C-alpha cells in the first residue's frame, strides 16, 4: 500500500488537516494506495503557488522554444515509464491493460503534439486604415484549474494540462477521487523534464471539498472541467461570480446508426466496441443503437453473439476485454438502470460476472443488451455510463435523424453505411460535435473534441484546444504623423 503525498509548489505535502483516503482497485475492492484528502485551505495553497508561478515565475516568461523542449521531454519520460503507468492506470480505473497502454501512448503523444504548438501560436495584423496599425497577440489566460473524471484518468488530465502548459498557463489539477494516482505520477515527470516549481500542482480530494473551492477561487482564471452534466451546470454557475473562462466536456447519449447497406460484420463489431470498450464508461459511448428494420433481427443476434464473447475480468489479466466498473457507486448506478430497463424493454443479453473467487469483491457489470427500446424510455434518455446497449429499430433516414437528434445531449454519433452520400448527409444533419462514419470512438489528438447542446461548452484537442487557454490582446498604434500629404 503506497501512501502518496500531493504536489504543490514543487514539493510533496500532506493535506493541512492531515486527512487521507484510500484508492481502491475495482477488480478486487481492495485499497492499494492512499492519497491526501485536500480541503479548501490546501486548494488555496496550490492556487497561490500557481498564481505566483504565473505572475512572477519563469514558465510564462520562458521562450516558446524552451517550453517546447520541456514538453517534448515529458513525452519521452512518459514513454520510458509506459509499463508502470499503464499498470497503475489499470489498478486505479479497472480498464483492460491494452486499453490503458493506448491511453498512456496517446498521453505521451499529446505532450509532443502541444510541444509543437508552443512555437506556432500566431497573432494577426488586421487592416485598420492608413494611419494606424493593429497588432493582435495571444497571451496565456493565467491560472488554469483543471477538474477531471475517472474514466480516462491520465488522458483526460493531459488533454487539458498539455495545452495549458504549452500556452504558458500554470495549472492546479484536481483528479477524480476514484482515480488520483496517475495525476500524481505526472508531477515527478514534469519536474524531471524541467518544469519550474508552482507551474503544475495536484490536489487530491473530493468534489465538494477540493473541486468546488477551485471553481470559486478568485485567483483562478479558467476552469477546464470534464464530468457529469449535473456538476458541469454547477461549475458554470459557481464560476460566474468571478466570470471565469469555463470549458465543459460533459456526457452523452450518443446515437449509433446502423444502416442495412453497411458492411455488416464491421458495423456489428464497431457498434459493440462503441459501448463495451472501457466498460462503457465513455462520454461518447454509442449507447443508443438504431438499426434499420430490414436487418434488425440479424444485427441484434450478431451483437448478442459479440457481447457473449466479451471476456470480463481483471484488467491485469491479458485475456480480459472488459474490466470492472470504476467504483461500487458506479456499479450500483448501472445495475439500477439495468433493473429499470428490465421493466421498460426486453433483454437480449445479460452476462455473468467473472467466477474467479479472487474477483468476488470487484465491481463487475457484464455486457447488457436491451432491444425494442423506444426513444422515450429512461434507458434511451439518461446517460448510464456502463456497458449497457439500447437497440431501437428504424425505417427511414428521416425517422432515424429525428430520433437520434431527440436528446438533450449532442456529443457524438456514429453512422454505418456503404453509401457515402447517405452517410455524409446523415452526418451533416446530426446535432453532434463528433460524427464517425464507419467507425466509433476514435478521438485523435489532432482533431476537435466537444459537444453540441448540453454535452458541453468549448472544444478540446487540436489547435481548438489551445484557444481556451489564451486571451486575445489588441494593441492599436496611431501612425498619423500629422502630414496630410
Ligand atoms: P462528477 O461530475 O461528480 O465528477 C467529475 C469530477 O468533478 C471529479 O473530479 C469530481 O471530484 C469533481 N466534482 C464533483 N463535484 C464537484 C463540484 N461541486 N465542484 C467541482 N468539482 C466537482 O462525476 P461522477 O459523480 O464521478 O460520475 C457520475 C456520472 O457522471 C457518471 O455516471 C457519468 O454518467 C458522468 N460522467 C461523465 C464523464 C465524462 O467523461 N463526460 C466522466 C465521469 C462521469
Ligand atoms: Mg459526482
Short mmCIF file of C-alpha atoms and ligand atoms in Angstrom, two decimals:
data_model
loop_
_atom_site.label_atom_id
_atom_site.label_comp_id
_atom_site.label_asym_id
_atom_site.label_seq_id
_atom_site.Cartn_x
_atom_site.Cartn_y
_atom_site.Cartn_z
CA UNK A 1 0.00 0.00 0.00
CA UNK A 2 1.65 3.21 -1.13
CA UNK A 3 0.90 6.47 0.71
CA UNK A 4 1.10 9.31 -1.79
CA UNK A 5 1.55 12.97 -0.91
CA UNK A 6 0.25 15.80 -3.10
CA UNK A 7 2.40 18.03 -5.24
CA UNK A 8 2.22 21.75 -4.53
CA UNK A 9 4.82 24.39 -5.43
CA UNK A 10 7.37 21.74 -6.37
CA UNK A 11 7.08 19.97 -3.01
CA UNK A 12 5.31 16.85 -1.74
CA UNK A 13 2.94 17.77 1.05
CA UNK A 14 0.20 16.31 3.21
CA UNK A 15 -3.22 17.91 3.49
CA UNK A 16 -3.26 20.68 6.12
CA UNK A 17 -5.70 18.65 8.22
CA UNK A 18 -3.62 15.53 7.53
CA UNK A 19 -6.62 13.54 6.29
CA UNK A 20 -6.16 10.83 3.68
CA UNK A 21 -8.42 8.48 1.76
CA UNK A 22 -7.92 5.08 0.16
CA UNK A 23 -7.57 4.36 -3.53
CA UNK A 24 -9.35 1.14 -4.38
CA UNK A 25 -8.60 -1.47 -7.06
CA UNK A 26 -12.08 -2.01 -8.56
CA UNK A 27 -11.26 -5.56 -9.67
CA UNK A 28 -10.92 -6.70 -6.05
CA UNK A 29 -12.50 -3.94 -3.98
CA UNK A 30 -9.25 -3.64 -2.01
CA UNK A 31 -7.23 -0.49 -1.35
CA UNK A 32 -3.78 -0.32 -2.96
CA UNK A 33 -2.80 3.27 -2.16
CA UNK A 34 -3.81 6.29 -0.12
CA UNK A 35 -3.75 9.98 -1.01
CA UNK A 36 -4.22 13.24 0.90
CA UNK A 37 -7.79 14.43 1.36
CA UNK A 38 -7.43 18.03 0.22
CA UNK A 39 -9.57 20.70 1.88
CA UNK A 40 -10.23 24.29 0.81
CA UNK A 41 -7.05 25.52 2.58
CA UNK A 42 -4.98 23.05 0.54
CA UNK A 43 -6.61 24.31 -2.64
CA UNK A 44 -5.65 27.84 -1.52
CA UNK A 45 -2.03 26.79 -1.17
CA UNK A 46 -1.98 25.22 -4.60
CA UNK A 47 -3.70 28.18 -6.22
CA UNK A 48 -1.32 30.62 -4.51
CA UNK A 49 1.62 28.64 -5.85
CA UNK A 50 0.18 28.59 -9.36
CA UNK A 51 -0.65 32.32 -9.13
CA UNK A 52 2.91 33.23 -8.08
CA UNK A 53 4.33 30.98 -10.77
CA UNK A 54 2.19 32.77 -13.32
CA UNK A 55 2.61 36.35 -12.10
CA UNK A 56 6.32 36.26 -11.25
CA UNK A 57 7.56 32.86 -12.36
CA UNK A 58 9.69 31.55 -15.16
CA UNK A 59 7.20 29.41 -17.06
CA UNK A 60 5.03 32.07 -18.74
CA UNK A 61 8.21 34.04 -19.48
CA UNK A 62 10.15 31.12 -20.94
CA UNK A 63 10.72 31.30 -24.67
CA UNK A 64 8.36 29.25 -26.76
CA UNK A 65 11.29 27.05 -27.76
CA UNK A 66 12.18 26.35 -24.15
CA UNK A 67 8.60 25.46 -23.34
CA UNK A 68 8.56 23.14 -26.36
CA UNK A 69 11.75 21.45 -25.18
CA UNK A 70 10.27 20.73 -21.75
CA UNK A 71 7.04 19.31 -23.19
CA UNK A 72 8.97 17.09 -25.62
CA UNK A 73 10.94 15.75 -22.72
CA UNK A 74 7.70 14.99 -20.86
CA UNK A 75 6.65 12.76 -23.79
CA UNK A 76 9.96 10.91 -23.67
CA UNK A 77 9.67 10.26 -19.95
CA UNK A 78 6.04 9.09 -20.22
CA UNK A 79 7.19 6.60 -22.89
CA UNK A 80 10.04 5.45 -20.67
CA UNK A 81 7.56 4.92 -17.79
CA UNK A 82 4.84 3.42 -20.00
CA UNK A 83 4.52 -0.03 -18.44
CA UNK A 84 4.48 1.26 -14.88
CA UNK A 85 1.93 3.98 -15.68
CA UNK A 86 -0.29 1.56 -17.59
CA UNK A 87 -0.33 -0.88 -14.69
CA UNK A 88 -1.22 1.90 -12.24
CA UNK A 89 -4.00 3.06 -14.54
CA UNK A 90 -5.44 -0.47 -14.65
CA UNK A 91 -5.33 -0.83 -10.88
CA UNK A 92 -6.86 2.58 -10.40
CA UNK A 93 -9.64 2.57 -13.03
CA UNK A 94 -10.16 -1.12 -13.80
CA UNK A 95 -9.76 -0.90 -17.58
CA UNK A 96 -8.06 -3.71 -19.55
CA UNK A 97 -4.26 -3.39 -19.89
CA UNK A 98 -4.30 -2.98 -23.68
CA UNK A 99 -6.63 -0.01 -23.37
CA UNK A 100 -4.53 1.53 -20.59
CA UNK A 101 -1.43 1.21 -22.78
CA UNK A 102 -3.21 3.03 -25.58
CA UNK A 103 -4.12 5.80 -23.13
CA UNK A 104 -0.53 6.21 -21.99
CA UNK A 105 0.72 6.27 -25.58
CA UNK A 106 -1.82 8.94 -26.52
CA UNK A 107 -0.93 10.98 -23.42
CA UNK A 108 2.74 10.91 -24.48
CA UNK A 109 1.72 11.99 -27.97
CA UNK A 110 -0.43 14.84 -26.62
CA UNK A 111 2.60 16.43 -24.97
CA UNK A 112 4.55 16.03 -28.19
CA UNK A 113 1.69 17.48 -30.21
CA UNK A 114 1.30 20.55 -27.99
CA UNK A 115 5.08 20.94 -27.74
CA UNK A 116 4.83 21.59 -31.47
CA UNK A 117 2.13 24.20 -30.99
CA UNK A 118 4.07 26.30 -28.45
CA UNK A 119 6.07 27.83 -31.31
CA UNK A 120 3.08 28.23 -33.61
CA UNK A 121 0.58 30.36 -31.73
CA UNK A 122 0.18 33.23 -34.18
CA UNK A 123 -1.31 36.67 -33.83
CA UNK A 124 -2.69 38.84 -36.62
CA UNK A 125 -2.42 42.30 -38.11
CA UNK A 126 -5.90 43.28 -39.26
CA UNK A 127 -6.17 46.34 -41.53
CA UNK A 128 -7.37 49.45 -39.64
CA UNK A 129 -6.75 52.22 -42.15
CA UNK A 130 -3.69 54.09 -43.40
CA UNK A 131 -2.92 55.99 -40.20
CA UNK A 132 -2.82 53.16 -37.68
CA UNK A 133 -1.71 49.63 -37.16
CA UNK A 134 -3.30 46.92 -35.06
CA UNK A 135 -1.37 44.06 -33.59
CA UNK A 136 -3.38 41.15 -32.26
CA UNK A 137 -1.38 38.96 -29.94
CA UNK A 138 -2.30 35.95 -27.83
CA UNK A 139 -1.33 35.57 -24.20
CA UNK A 140 -1.84 32.77 -21.68
CA UNK A 141 -5.02 33.23 -19.64
CA UNK A 142 -3.29 32.67 -16.30
CA UNK A 143 -4.03 30.04 -13.67
CA UNK A 144 -5.99 27.08 -15.04
CA UNK A 145 -7.99 24.92 -12.60
CA UNK A 146 -8.44 21.54 -14.24
CA UNK A 147 -11.02 19.11 -12.88
CA UNK A 148 -11.08 15.69 -14.45
CA UNK A 149 -13.03 12.42 -14.20
CA UNK A 150 -12.08 8.80 -13.62
CA UNK A 151 -12.83 7.06 -16.93
CA UNK A 152 -9.57 8.07 -18.66
CA UNK A 153 -7.66 9.39 -15.66
CA UNK A 154 -4.32 10.31 -17.22
CA UNK A 155 -5.64 11.04 -20.69
CA UNK A 156 -8.36 13.45 -19.51
CA UNK A 157 -5.78 15.25 -17.35
CA UNK A 158 -3.19 15.51 -20.12
CA UNK A 159 -5.81 16.64 -22.64
CA UNK A 160 -6.02 19.81 -20.51
CA UNK A 161 -2.56 20.03 -18.92
CA UNK A 162 -0.61 19.81 -22.18
CA UNK A 163 -2.33 22.71 -24.00
CA UNK A 164 -2.44 24.78 -20.77
CA UNK A 165 1.31 24.44 -20.25
CA UNK A 166 2.02 24.92 -23.95
CA UNK A 167 0.48 28.40 -23.84
CA UNK A 168 2.36 29.35 -20.64
CA UNK A 169 -0.54 28.97 -18.22
CA UNK A 170 0.10 27.48 -14.80
CA UNK A 171 -2.05 24.64 -13.51
CA UNK A 172 -3.86 23.27 -10.49
CA UNK A 173 -5.08 19.78 -11.39
CA UNK A 174 -7.80 18.03 -9.38
CA UNK A 175 -8.12 14.39 -10.44
CA UNK A 176 -11.25 12.37 -9.64
CA UNK A 177 -11.32 10.97 -6.12
CA UNK A 178 -11.72 7.45 -7.58
CA UNK A 179 -8.54 7.66 -9.69
CA UNK A 180 -5.92 10.12 -8.40
CA UNK A 181 -2.77 8.06 -8.89
CA UNK A 182 -1.56 8.77 -12.42
CA UNK A 183 -2.22 12.51 -11.99
CA UNK A 184 0.20 12.41 -9.05
CA UNK A 185 2.65 10.36 -11.11
CA UNK A 186 2.64 13.11 -13.72
CA UNK A 187 4.22 15.55 -11.24
CA UNK A 188 7.71 13.99 -10.99
CA UNK A 189 7.67 13.53 -14.77
CA UNK A 190 7.04 17.25 -15.34
CA UNK A 191 9.65 18.09 -12.72
CA UNK A 192 12.27 15.85 -14.30
CA UNK A 193 11.51 17.43 -17.68
CA UNK A 194 12.38 20.85 -16.24
CA UNK A 195 9.04 22.47 -15.41
CA UNK A 196 9.68 25.11 -12.71
CA UNK A 197 8.03 24.79 -9.26
CA UNK A 198 4.47 26.09 -9.00
CA UNK A 199 3.71 25.76 -12.71
CA UNK A 200 1.97 22.43 -12.08
CA UNK A 201 0.21 21.46 -8.84
CA UNK A 202 -2.01 18.50 -7.97
CA UNK A 203 -4.60 18.45 -5.21
CA UNK A 204 -6.27 15.13 -4.48
CA UNK A 205 -9.69 15.39 -2.95
CA UNK A 206 -13.42 15.18 -3.38
CA UNK A 207 -15.70 17.35 -5.47
CA UNK A 208 -17.25 19.39 -2.67
CA UNK A 209 -14.09 19.97 -0.62
CA UNK A 210 -11.45 20.31 -3.36
CA UNK A 211 -13.26 20.81 -6.70
CA UNK A 212 -15.77 23.46 -5.64
CA UNK A 213 -13.19 25.77 -3.95
CA UNK A 214 -11.10 25.68 -7.12
CA UNK A 215 -14.11 26.72 -9.20
CA UNK A 216 -14.93 29.62 -6.86
CA UNK A 217 -11.35 30.74 -6.29
CA UNK A 218 -10.82 34.39 -7.22
CA UNK A 219 -7.20 33.75 -8.23
CA UNK A 220 -8.12 31.09 -10.78
CA UNK A 221 -8.73 32.46 -14.28
CA UNK A 222 -10.04 29.43 -16.08
CA UNK A 223 -11.75 26.15 -15.29
CA UNK A 224 -11.47 23.18 -17.62
CA UNK A 225 -13.94 20.53 -16.47
CA UNK A 226 -14.83 17.05 -17.68
CA UNK A 227 -17.52 15.11 -15.84
CA UNK A 228 -21.24 14.84 -15.33
CA UNK A 229 -23.87 17.18 -16.74
CA UNK A 230 -25.13 17.84 -13.25
CA UNK A 231 -21.77 19.04 -11.90
CA UNK A 232 -20.99 20.83 -15.17
CA UNK A 233 -24.00 23.07 -14.61
CA UNK A 234 -22.84 23.78 -11.04
CA UNK A 235 -19.36 24.67 -12.31
CA UNK A 236 -20.77 27.12 -14.82
CA UNK A 237 -22.98 28.73 -12.18
CA UNK A 238 -20.27 28.87 -9.48
CA UNK A 239 -17.72 30.19 -11.94
CA UNK A 240 -20.00 33.07 -12.87
CA UNK A 241 -19.24 35.18 -9.77
CA UNK A 242 -15.66 35.66 -10.90
CA UNK A 243 -16.60 35.41 -14.57
CA UNK A 244 -14.21 32.54 -15.14
CA UNK A 245 -13.49 31.20 -18.55
CA UNK A 246 -15.21 27.83 -18.33
CA UNK A 247 -14.99 24.92 -20.72
CA UNK A 248 -17.10 21.85 -20.12
CA UNK A 249 -16.88 18.35 -21.53
CA UNK A 250 -19.99 16.58 -20.29
CA UNK A 251 -21.97 13.49 -21.02
CA UNK A 252 -23.75 11.98 -23.96
CA UNK A 253 -26.39 9.56 -25.13
CA UNK A 254 -24.81 9.09 -28.48
CA UNK A 255 -26.71 7.54 -31.39
CA UNK A 256 -25.10 4.78 -33.42
CA UNK A 257 -26.93 4.42 -36.73
CA UNK A 258 -26.65 1.03 -38.40
CA UNK A 259 -27.99 1.17 -41.97
CA UNK A 260 -28.92 -2.01 -43.84
CA UNK A 261 -26.30 -1.26 -46.50
CA UNK A 262 -23.42 -1.15 -44.00
CA UNK A 263 -20.59 -3.63 -44.14
CA UNK A 264 -22.36 -5.93 -41.69
CA UNK A 265 -19.56 -7.57 -39.70
CA UNK A 266 -17.58 -4.37 -39.45
CA UNK A 267 -20.64 -2.47 -38.24
CA UNK A 268 -21.51 -5.13 -35.65
CA UNK A 269 -18.01 -5.11 -34.23
CA UNK A 270 -17.66 -1.33 -34.22
CA UNK A 271 -21.11 -0.81 -32.72
CA UNK A 272 -20.34 -3.25 -29.90
CA UNK A 273 -16.92 -1.76 -29.21
CA UNK A 274 -18.56 1.66 -29.12
CA UNK A 275 -20.49 0.69 -26.00
CA UNK A 276 -18.37 -2.11 -24.48
CA UNK A 277 -14.90 -0.54 -24.64
CA UNK A 278 -13.72 0.90 -21.34
CA UNK A 279 -16.71 -0.89 -19.73
CA UNK A 280 -18.96 1.62 -21.47
CA UNK A 281 -17.58 4.34 -19.20
CA UNK A 282 -17.13 6.71 -22.12
CA UNK A 283 -18.85 10.06 -22.51
CA UNK A 284 -19.19 9.41 -26.25
CA UNK A 285 -20.28 5.75 -25.94
CA UNK A 286 -22.73 4.71 -28.66
CA UNK A 287 -25.41 3.81 -26.15
CA UNK A 288 -28.43 4.21 -28.46
CA UNK A 289 -28.08 1.75 -31.31
CA UNK A 290 -30.55 2.46 -34.14
CA UNK A 291 -30.83 -0.47 -36.56
CA UNK A 292 -32.67 -0.36 -39.90
CA UNK A 293 -35.65 -2.67 -39.65
CA UNK A 294 -34.75 -4.97 -42.57
CA UNK A 295 -31.62 -6.17 -40.74
CA UNK A 296 -32.86 -5.63 -37.18
CA UNK A 297 -33.13 -9.30 -36.13
CA UNK A 298 -29.83 -10.33 -37.71
CA UNK A 299 -27.94 -7.37 -36.29
CA UNK A 300 -29.36 -7.89 -32.82
CA UNK A 301 -28.37 -11.57 -32.90
CA UNK A 302 -24.86 -10.74 -34.10
CA UNK A 303 -24.39 -8.10 -31.39
CA UNK A 304 -25.59 -10.51 -28.72
CA UNK A 305 -23.07 -13.07 -30.01
CA UNK A 306 -20.36 -10.43 -29.86
CA UNK A 307 -21.36 -9.39 -26.35
CA UNK A 308 -21.26 -13.03 -25.20
CA UNK A 309 -17.63 -13.26 -26.29
CA UNK A 310 -16.54 -10.29 -24.21
CA UNK A 311 -14.20 -11.62 -21.55
CA UNK A 312 -14.98 -9.90 -18.26
CA UNK A 313 -12.22 -9.98 -15.64
CA UNK A 314 -9.33 -8.16 -14.04
CA UNK A 315 -7.75 -5.60 -16.34
CA UNK A 316 -4.35 -7.06 -15.42
CA UNK A 317 -5.26 -10.43 -16.99
CA UNK A 318 -4.16 -10.30 -20.66
CA UNK A 319 -7.25 -12.31 -21.70
CA UNK A 320 -9.62 -9.66 -20.32
CA UNK A 321 -11.51 -7.48 -22.77
CA UNK A 322 -13.76 -5.80 -20.18
CA UNK A 323 -12.72 -4.83 -16.67
CA UNK A 324 -14.79 -3.84 -13.61
CA UNK A 325 -16.57 -0.51 -13.34
CA UNK A 326 -14.59 2.14 -11.51
CA UNK A 327 -16.36 2.04 -8.14
CA UNK A 328 -19.08 0.46 -6.08
CA UNK A 329 -21.19 3.62 -6.59
CA UNK A 330 -20.88 3.37 -10.34
CA UNK A 331 -21.69 -0.35 -10.26
CA UNK A 332 -24.82 0.33 -8.21
CA UNK A 333 -25.86 3.15 -10.51
CA UNK A 334 -25.51 0.99 -13.62
CA UNK A 335 -27.25 -2.01 -12.02
CA UNK A 336 -30.17 0.18 -11.04
CA UNK A 337 -30.52 1.37 -14.65
CA UNK A 338 -30.44 -2.27 -15.75
CA UNK A 339 -33.23 -3.25 -13.37
CA UNK A 340 -35.22 -0.24 -14.54
CA UNK A 341 -34.55 -1.24 -18.16
CA UNK A 342 -35.96 -4.71 -17.50
CA UNK A 343 -39.30 -3.06 -16.74
CA UNK A 344 -39.23 -0.84 -19.85
CA UNK A 345 -37.76 -3.01 -22.60
CA UNK A 346 -36.72 -6.57 -23.48
CA UNK A 347 -33.39 -8.10 -22.52
CA UNK A 348 -31.36 -9.82 -25.24
CA UNK A 349 -28.17 -10.27 -23.22
CA UNK A 350 -27.37 -10.15 -19.53
CA UNK A 351 -23.96 -11.65 -18.96
CA UNK A 352 -22.50 -13.17 -15.82
CA UNK A 353 -19.82 -11.64 -13.60
CA UNK A 354 -16.47 -13.47 -13.54
CA UNK A 355 -16.46 -16.63 -11.40
CA UNK A 356 -12.85 -16.22 -10.16
CA UNK A 357 -13.11 -16.10 -6.32
CA UNK A 358 -10.28 -13.54 -6.23
CA UNK A 359 -12.57 -11.11 -8.06
CA UNK A 360 -15.61 -11.62 -5.86
CA UNK A 361 -15.23 -8.15 -4.31
CA UNK A 362 -14.86 -6.47 -7.72
CA UNK A 363 -17.36 -4.05 -9.26
CA UNK A 364 -18.23 -6.02 -12.38
CA UNK A 365 -21.18 -5.41 -14.68
CA UNK A 366 -21.13 -7.70 -17.73
CA UNK A 367 -22.32 -6.59 -21.20
CA UNK A 368 -26.06 -5.99 -21.30
CA UNK A 369 -28.24 -5.50 -24.38
CA UNK A 370 -31.83 -4.24 -24.36
CA UNK A 371 -33.95 -4.37 -27.52
CA UNK A 372 -37.26 -2.97 -28.72
CA UNK A 373 -36.29 0.14 -26.83
CA UNK A 374 -38.15 3.33 -27.67
CA UNK A 375 -36.51 6.70 -27.53
CA UNK A 376 -38.66 7.97 -24.67
CA UNK A 377 -37.60 5.24 -22.23
CA UNK A 378 -35.25 6.17 -19.40
CA UNK A 379 -32.56 3.82 -20.73
CA UNK A 380 -32.65 5.75 -24.03
CA UNK A 381 -32.57 9.20 -22.45
CA UNK A 382 -30.22 9.14 -19.47
CA UNK A 383 -26.51 8.55 -19.53
CA UNK A 384 -25.86 5.16 -17.91
CA UNK A 385 -22.06 5.15 -18.24
CA UNK A 386 -21.72 1.40 -18.27
CA UNK A 387 -21.78 -1.50 -20.77
CA UNK A 388 -25.49 -1.19 -21.49
CA UNK A 389 -26.68 -1.05 -25.11
CA UNK A 390 -30.19 0.01 -26.09
CA UNK A 391 -31.28 -1.21 -29.53
CA UNK A 392 -34.03 0.68 -31.39
CA UNK A 393 -35.46 -0.14 -34.84
CA UNK A 394 -35.96 2.50 -37.55
CA UNK A 395 -37.46 2.66 -41.05
CA UNK A 396 -36.23 5.76 -42.90
CA UNK A 397 -33.38 8.27 -42.78
CA UNK A 398 -35.79 11.00 -41.70
CA UNK A 399 -37.10 8.79 -38.88
CA UNK A 400 -33.70 7.96 -37.52
CA UNK A 401 -32.48 11.56 -37.71
CA UNK A 402 -35.47 12.77 -35.76
CA UNK A 403 -34.92 10.12 -33.07
CA UNK A 404 -31.14 10.49 -32.97
CA UNK A 405 -31.37 14.25 -32.51
CA UNK A 406 -34.13 13.96 -29.91
CA UNK A 407 -31.80 14.16 -26.90
CA UNK A 408 -30.56 16.88 -24.58
CA UNK A 409 -27.06 15.68 -25.35
CA UNK A 410 -25.09 16.17 -28.56
CA UNK A 411 -21.60 14.83 -28.05
CA UNK A 412 -21.03 12.14 -30.66
CA UNK A 413 -22.70 9.90 -33.24
CA UNK A 414 -21.72 7.02 -35.50
CA UNK A 415 -23.09 6.18 -38.96
CA UNK A 416 -22.55 2.81 -40.62
CA UNK A 417 -23.27 2.68 -44.37
CA UNK A 418 -21.50 1.94 -47.64
CA UNK A 419 -23.43 4.72 -49.37
CA UNK A 420 -21.14 7.69 -48.91
CA UNK A 421 -23.72 10.32 -49.89
CA UNK A 422 -26.23 8.96 -47.42
CA UNK A 423 -23.59 8.67 -44.70
CA UNK A 424 -22.33 12.22 -45.22
CA UNK A 425 -25.78 13.74 -45.44
CA UNK A 426 -26.70 11.92 -42.24
CA UNK A 427 -23.51 13.19 -40.59
CA UNK A 428 -24.36 16.75 -41.61
CA UNK A 429 -27.87 16.50 -40.17
CA UNK A 430 -26.80 15.07 -36.80
CA UNK A 431 -26.54 17.53 -33.91
CA UNK A 432 -23.27 16.26 -32.50
CA UNK A 433 -19.74 17.56 -32.06
CA UNK A 434 -18.16 14.39 -33.42
CA UNK A 435 -19.64 12.11 -36.10
CA UNK A 436 -17.87 8.90 -37.06
CA UNK A 437 -18.59 7.29 -40.42
CA UNK A 438 -17.94 3.55 -40.44
CA UNK A 439 -16.18 3.74 -37.11
CA UNK A 440 -16.90 4.51 -33.47
CA UNK A 441 -14.85 6.24 -30.78
CA UNK A 442 -11.55 7.33 -32.38
CA UNK A 443 -10.54 10.66 -30.83
CA UNK A 444 -7.27 11.69 -32.46
CA UNK A 445 -5.38 14.39 -30.60
CA UNK A 446 -5.13 16.47 -33.78
CA UNK A 447 -8.91 16.91 -34.21
CA UNK A 448 -11.51 18.76 -32.12
CA UNK A 449 -13.43 17.10 -29.32
CA UNK A 450 -16.54 18.53 -27.64
CA UNK A 451 -20.29 18.63 -27.65
CA UNK A 452 -23.34 20.36 -29.04
CA UNK A 453 -26.28 21.14 -26.78
CA UNK A 454 -25.89 20.04 -23.15
CA UNK A 455 -22.83 17.92 -23.90
CA UNK A 456 -20.55 20.83 -23.28
CA UNK A 457 -19.08 24.24 -23.92
CA UNK A 458 -15.91 24.69 -25.96
CA UNK A 459 -13.62 22.27 -27.75
CA UNK A 460 -10.56 20.37 -26.67
CA UNK A 461 -7.72 18.83 -28.68
CA UNK A 462 -6.08 20.05 -31.84
CA UNK A 463 -5.45 23.77 -32.22
CA UNK A 464 -9.03 24.31 -30.95
CA UNK A 465 -7.88 23.02 -27.56
CA UNK A 466 -5.31 25.82 -27.28
CA UNK A 467 -7.66 28.74 -27.81
CA UNK A 468 -9.42 28.34 -24.47
CA UNK A 469 -6.11 28.85 -22.63
CA UNK A 470 -5.37 32.08 -24.49
CA UNK A 471 -6.54 35.65 -24.19
CA UNK A 472 -6.58 37.87 -27.25
CA UNK A 473 -4.95 41.28 -26.90
CA UNK A 474 -5.31 44.06 -29.41
CA UNK A 475 -2.56 46.70 -29.49
CA UNK A 476 -3.54 49.74 -31.51
CA UNK A 477 -0.78 52.05 -32.75
CA UNK A 478 -1.53 55.52 -34.02
CA UNK A 479 0.70 56.15 -37.05
CA UNK A 480 -0.76 59.50 -38.05
CA UNK A 481 2.24 61.82 -38.44
CA UNK A 482 0.00 64.88 -38.95
CA UNK A 483 1.24 65.20 -42.50
CA UNK A 484 -1.78 65.39 -44.79
CA UNK A 485 0.41 64.52 -47.83
P1 LIG B 1 -18.70 14.06 -11.33
O1 LIG B 1 -19.10 15.03 -12.38
O2 LIG B 1 -19.25 14.21 -9.96
O3 LIG B 1 -17.09 14.08 -11.19
C1 LIG B 1 -16.19 14.61 -12.14
C2 LIG B 1 -15.15 15.47 -11.43
O4 LIG B 1 -15.79 16.61 -10.85
C3 LIG B 1 -14.44 14.77 -10.26
O5 LIG B 1 -13.10 15.20 -10.23
C4 LIG B 1 -15.20 15.29 -9.06
O6 LIG B 1 -14.46 15.26 -7.87
C5 LIG B 1 -15.46 16.71 -9.48
N1 LIG B 1 -16.59 17.36 -8.78
C6 LIG B 1 -17.69 16.79 -8.24
N2 LIG B 1 -18.50 17.72 -7.70
C7 LIG B 1 -17.90 18.92 -7.90
C8 LIG B 1 -18.23 20.26 -7.58
N3 LIG B 1 -19.35 20.56 -6.94
N4 LIG B 1 -17.39 21.24 -7.96
C9 LIG B 1 -16.26 20.96 -8.61
N5 LIG B 1 -15.88 19.71 -8.94
C10 LIG B 1 -16.68 18.70 -8.58
O7 LIG B 1 -18.99 12.62 -11.88
P2 LIG B 1 -19.18 11.28 -11.01
O8 LIG B 1 -20.07 11.55 -9.83
O9 LIG B 1 -17.84 10.70 -10.76
O10 LIG B 1 -19.96 10.35 -12.06
C11 LIG B 1 -21.35 10.47 -12.18
C12 LIG B 1 -21.78 10.35 -13.62
O11 LIG B 1 -21.21 11.42 -14.38
C13 LIG B 1 -21.33 9.11 -14.35
O12 LIG B 1 -22.17 8.03 -14.10
C14 LIG B 1 -21.41 9.57 -15.78
O13 LIG B 1 -22.73 9.48 -16.25
C15 LIG B 1 -20.98 11.02 -15.71
N6 LIG B 1 -19.56 11.19 -16.05
C16 LIG B 1 -19.23 11.69 -17.27
C17 LIG B 1 -17.91 11.78 -17.64
C18 LIG B 1 -17.49 12.30 -18.97
O14 LIG B 1 -16.45 11.91 -19.48
N7 LIG B 1 -18.21 13.21 -19.57
C19 LIG B 1 -16.82 11.34 -16.76
C20 LIG B 1 -17.28 10.91 -15.46
C21 LIG B 1 -18.60 10.83 -15.15
MG1 LIG B 2 -20.45 13.20 -8.51
#
